[in-house]
Short mmCIF file of C-alpha atoms in Angstrom, two decimals:
data_model
loop_
_atom_site.label_atom_id
_atom_site.label_comp_id
_atom_site.label_asym_id
_atom_site.label_seq_id
_atom_site.Cartn_x
_atom_site.Cartn_y
_atom_site.Cartn_z
CA UNK A 4 -27.82 -84.85 -29.52
CA UNK A 5 -25.63 -82.94 -27.61
CA UNK A 6 -28.86 -82.22 -25.32
CA UNK A 7 -28.98 -85.74 -23.89
CA UNK A 8 -25.04 -86.20 -23.55
CA UNK A 9 -23.67 -82.87 -21.83
CA UNK A 10 -26.10 -83.67 -18.44
CA UNK A 11 -25.57 -86.86 -18.49
CA UNK A 12 -22.02 -87.28 -19.21
CA UNK A 13 -21.18 -88.01 -15.39
CA UNK A 14 -23.53 -91.51 -15.64
CA UNK A 15 -21.52 -92.11 -18.58
CA UNK A 16 -17.60 -91.97 -16.79
CA UNK A 17 -19.68 -93.59 -13.64
CA UNK A 18 -21.26 -96.64 -15.91
CA UNK A 19 -18.06 -97.01 -17.82
CA UNK A 20 -15.86 -96.91 -14.66
CA UNK A 21 -18.77 -99.78 -12.86
CA UNK A 22 -18.30 -102.03 -16.05
CA UNK A 23 -14.73 -101.72 -15.98
CA UNK A 24 -14.27 -102.54 -12.06
CA UNK A 25 -16.59 -105.17 -12.56
CA UNK A 26 -15.09 -106.90 -15.51
CA UNK A 27 -12.11 -106.91 -13.38
CA UNK A 28 -13.74 -108.12 -10.48
CA UNK A 29 -15.05 -110.85 -13.12
CA UNK A 30 -11.22 -111.61 -13.88
CA UNK A 31 -9.85 -112.17 -10.50
CA UNK A 32 -12.80 -114.56 -9.58
CA UNK A 33 -12.38 -116.21 -13.35
CA UNK A 34 -8.41 -116.69 -12.20
CA UNK A 35 -9.04 -117.75 -8.99
CA UNK A 36 -11.74 -120.19 -10.35
CA UNK A 37 -9.26 -121.39 -12.83
CA UNK A 38 -6.66 -121.50 -10.17
CA UNK A 39 -8.33 -123.90 -7.27
CA UNK A 40 -8.84 -125.84 -10.58
CA UNK A 41 -5.79 -126.93 -11.57
CA UNK A 42 -4.06 -126.75 -7.49
CA UNK A 43 -6.45 -129.65 -6.92
CA UNK A 44 -6.91 -131.03 -9.99
CA UNK A 45 -10.30 -130.53 -10.91
CA UNK A 46 -12.05 -131.45 -13.97
CA UNK A 47 -12.17 -128.75 -17.03
CA UNK A 48 -15.84 -128.78 -17.15
CA UNK A 49 -16.37 -128.10 -14.02
CA UNK A 50 -14.43 -125.26 -13.88
CA UNK A 51 -16.00 -123.76 -16.84
CA UNK A 52 -19.29 -124.36 -15.28
CA UNK A 53 -18.01 -122.63 -12.15
CA UNK A 54 -16.95 -119.25 -14.91
CA UNK A 55 -20.66 -119.56 -15.81
CA UNK A 56 -21.93 -118.93 -12.49
CA UNK A 57 -19.72 -115.85 -11.83
CA UNK A 58 -20.64 -114.79 -15.30
CA UNK A 59 -23.81 -114.55 -14.69
CA UNK A 60 -23.51 -113.08 -11.14
CA UNK A 61 -21.39 -110.17 -12.69
CA UNK A 62 -24.95 -109.59 -14.93
CA UNK A 63 -26.97 -108.98 -12.08
CA UNK A 64 -24.49 -106.70 -10.29
CA UNK A 65 -23.80 -104.88 -13.19
CA UNK A 66 -27.22 -104.62 -14.10
CA UNK A 67 -28.17 -103.04 -10.58
CA UNK A 68 -25.13 -100.44 -10.53
CA UNK A 69 -26.37 -99.28 -13.56
CA UNK A 70 -30.10 -98.87 -12.73
CA UNK A 71 -28.75 -97.19 -9.40
CA UNK A 72 -26.66 -95.28 -11.48
CA UNK A 73 -28.84 -93.96 -14.19
CA UNK A 74 -30.99 -92.69 -11.19
CA UNK A 75 -33.28 -95.25 -10.60
CA UNK A 76 -35.20 -94.77 -7.09
CA UNK A 77 -34.37 -97.26 -4.38
CA UNK A 78 -38.09 -97.93 -3.69
CA UNK A 79 -38.37 -98.70 -7.94
CA UNK A 80 -35.21 -101.18 -7.40
CA UNK A 81 -36.95 -102.59 -4.31
CA UNK A 82 -40.26 -103.21 -6.24
CA UNK A 83 -38.47 -104.44 -9.19
CA UNK A 84 -36.57 -107.08 -7.42
CA UNK A 85 -39.00 -108.02 -5.13
CA UNK A 86 -41.58 -108.78 -8.06
CA UNK A 87 -38.79 -110.74 -9.97
CA UNK A 88 -37.49 -112.66 -6.84
CA UNK A 89 -41.08 -113.35 -5.95
CA UNK A 90 -41.99 -114.64 -9.02
CA UNK A 91 -38.85 -116.53 -9.41
CA UNK A 92 -39.36 -118.13 -5.74
CA UNK A 93 -42.64 -119.52 -6.48
CA UNK A 94 -41.81 -120.77 -9.69
CA UNK A 95 -38.74 -122.41 -8.07
CA UNK A 96 -40.53 -123.37 -5.05
CA UNK A 97 -41.70 -126.68 -7.00
CA UNK A 98 -37.95 -127.26 -7.88
CA UNK A 99 -35.82 -126.84 -4.54
CA UNK A 100 -34.01 -129.92 -5.13
CA UNK A 101 -32.36 -128.61 -8.09
CA UNK A 102 -31.46 -125.08 -7.00
CA UNK A 103 -30.02 -127.72 -3.91
CA UNK A 104 -27.99 -129.73 -6.61
CA UNK A 105 -26.35 -126.92 -8.06
CA UNK A 106 -25.61 -124.95 -4.97
CA UNK A 107 -24.16 -128.68 -3.41
CA UNK A 108 -22.27 -128.85 -6.77
CA UNK A 109 -20.77 -125.40 -6.01
CA UNK A 110 -19.79 -126.02 -2.69
CA UNK A 111 -18.29 -129.77 -3.96
CA UNK A 112 -15.99 -127.25 -6.53
CA UNK A 113 -14.28 -126.09 -4.17
CA UNK A 114 -13.94 -128.32 -0.90
CA UNK A 115 -14.82 -131.40 -1.92
CA UNK A 116 -11.98 -133.87 -1.35
CA UNK A 117 -12.55 -136.77 -4.22
CA UNK A 118 -12.20 -136.35 -7.83
CA UNK A 119 -12.81 -138.10 -10.56
CA UNK A 120 -11.40 -141.58 -11.44
CA UNK A 121 -11.33 -141.59 -7.00
CA UNK A 122 -13.41 -145.40 -5.82
CA UNK A 123 -15.49 -143.95 -3.09
CA UNK A 124 -17.74 -146.07 -0.64
CA UNK A 125 -20.96 -144.34 0.04
CA UNK A 126 -22.34 -145.22 3.39
CA UNK A 127 -26.04 -144.63 3.34
CA UNK A 128 -28.47 -146.94 5.16
CA UNK A 129 -31.06 -147.94 2.65
CA UNK A 130 -28.90 -147.90 -0.13
CA UNK A 131 -25.06 -148.23 0.17
CA UNK A 132 -23.15 -147.81 -2.85
CA UNK A 133 -19.46 -148.23 -4.03
CA UNK A 134 -17.79 -147.02 -7.15
CA UNK A 135 -15.42 -145.21 -9.36
CA UNK A 136 -16.84 -141.42 -10.04
CA UNK A 137 -16.57 -140.97 -13.99
CA UNK A 138 -17.65 -137.55 -13.59
CA UNK A 139 -18.99 -134.51 -11.29
CA UNK A 140 -21.55 -132.24 -12.72
CA UNK A 141 -23.59 -129.90 -11.62
CA UNK A 142 -26.96 -131.79 -10.12
CA UNK A 143 -25.28 -135.22 -9.82
CA UNK A 144 -22.08 -137.41 -9.35
CA UNK A 145 -21.38 -140.32 -12.39
CA UNK A 146 -20.49 -143.49 -10.32
CA UNK A 147 -19.57 -146.57 -12.01
CA UNK A 148 -20.56 -149.29 -9.64
CA UNK A 149 -18.69 -153.02 -9.92
CA UNK A 150 -20.97 -154.44 -11.82
CA UNK A 151 -20.49 -151.79 -14.43
CA UNK A 152 -23.86 -149.92 -13.89
CA UNK A 153 -23.83 -146.25 -14.10
CA UNK A 154 -25.20 -144.80 -11.19
CA UNK A 155 -25.76 -140.84 -10.70
CA UNK A 156 -25.90 -139.88 -7.29
CA UNK A 157 -27.61 -136.30 -6.30
CA UNK A 158 -25.27 -133.33 -5.17
CA UNK A 159 -27.22 -132.83 -1.83
CA UNK A 160 -27.07 -136.22 -1.05
CA UNK A 161 -23.27 -137.06 -1.77
CA UNK A 162 -22.34 -133.48 0.54
CA UNK A 163 -25.26 -135.37 3.77
CA UNK A 164 -24.24 -138.78 3.66
CA UNK A 165 -20.82 -139.91 4.67
CA UNK A 166 -18.27 -140.70 2.21
CA UNK A 167 -15.21 -142.68 2.72
CA UNK A 168 -11.58 -143.10 0.02
CA UNK A 169 -11.38 -146.97 -1.09
CA UNK A 170 -9.18 -146.42 -3.72
CA UNK A 171 -7.30 -142.95 -4.94
CA UNK A 172 -7.29 -142.89 -8.68
CA UNK A 173 -8.90 -146.36 -9.34
CA UNK A 174 -10.15 -145.30 -13.08
CA UNK A 175 -7.09 -146.28 -15.21
CA UNK A 176 -8.26 -145.06 -18.93
CA UNK A 177 -6.57 -147.86 -21.60
CA UNK A 178 -7.32 -145.78 -24.37
CA UNK A 179 -9.84 -147.69 -26.18
CA UNK A 180 -13.25 -145.97 -26.45
CA UNK A 181 -15.77 -148.90 -25.80
CA UNK A 182 -19.48 -148.43 -26.63
#
């Protein structure tokens, strides 16, 4: 057992330092996401979604850095990552709109000027919509239109269309749970 730990003691120390550094970075990023969410009045579910994205990113970075620390060659890393990304790219090519909606959801988290409860109008030439934002998810926005229907509108289209604010915080919760 000593034969293994003795020559690799510096690798263990560097690995621990990398993990501690990434945990600190994760803490800073999640704290920042929580502060941005609180300051901008963003729904807690959306903040949690951003924290999940941060966690996945930190896991990928940790794997990459630990592979470097433990002596995986750059050529081998390039081969592994290019193979993985090729498979992912081919697999996700058919579902590019899902990735587009997720990316739009991340962008909307930080810069979307409207909140849940705001009444908005989407200026779409084909199907103009006006409704109250009930929820903002990773893939789409829920709009309650005047006739009572619930419309899901993709996040990528929300960023592509002109939107105007009709009424700030039009949603009033009367406390009743009507099903």
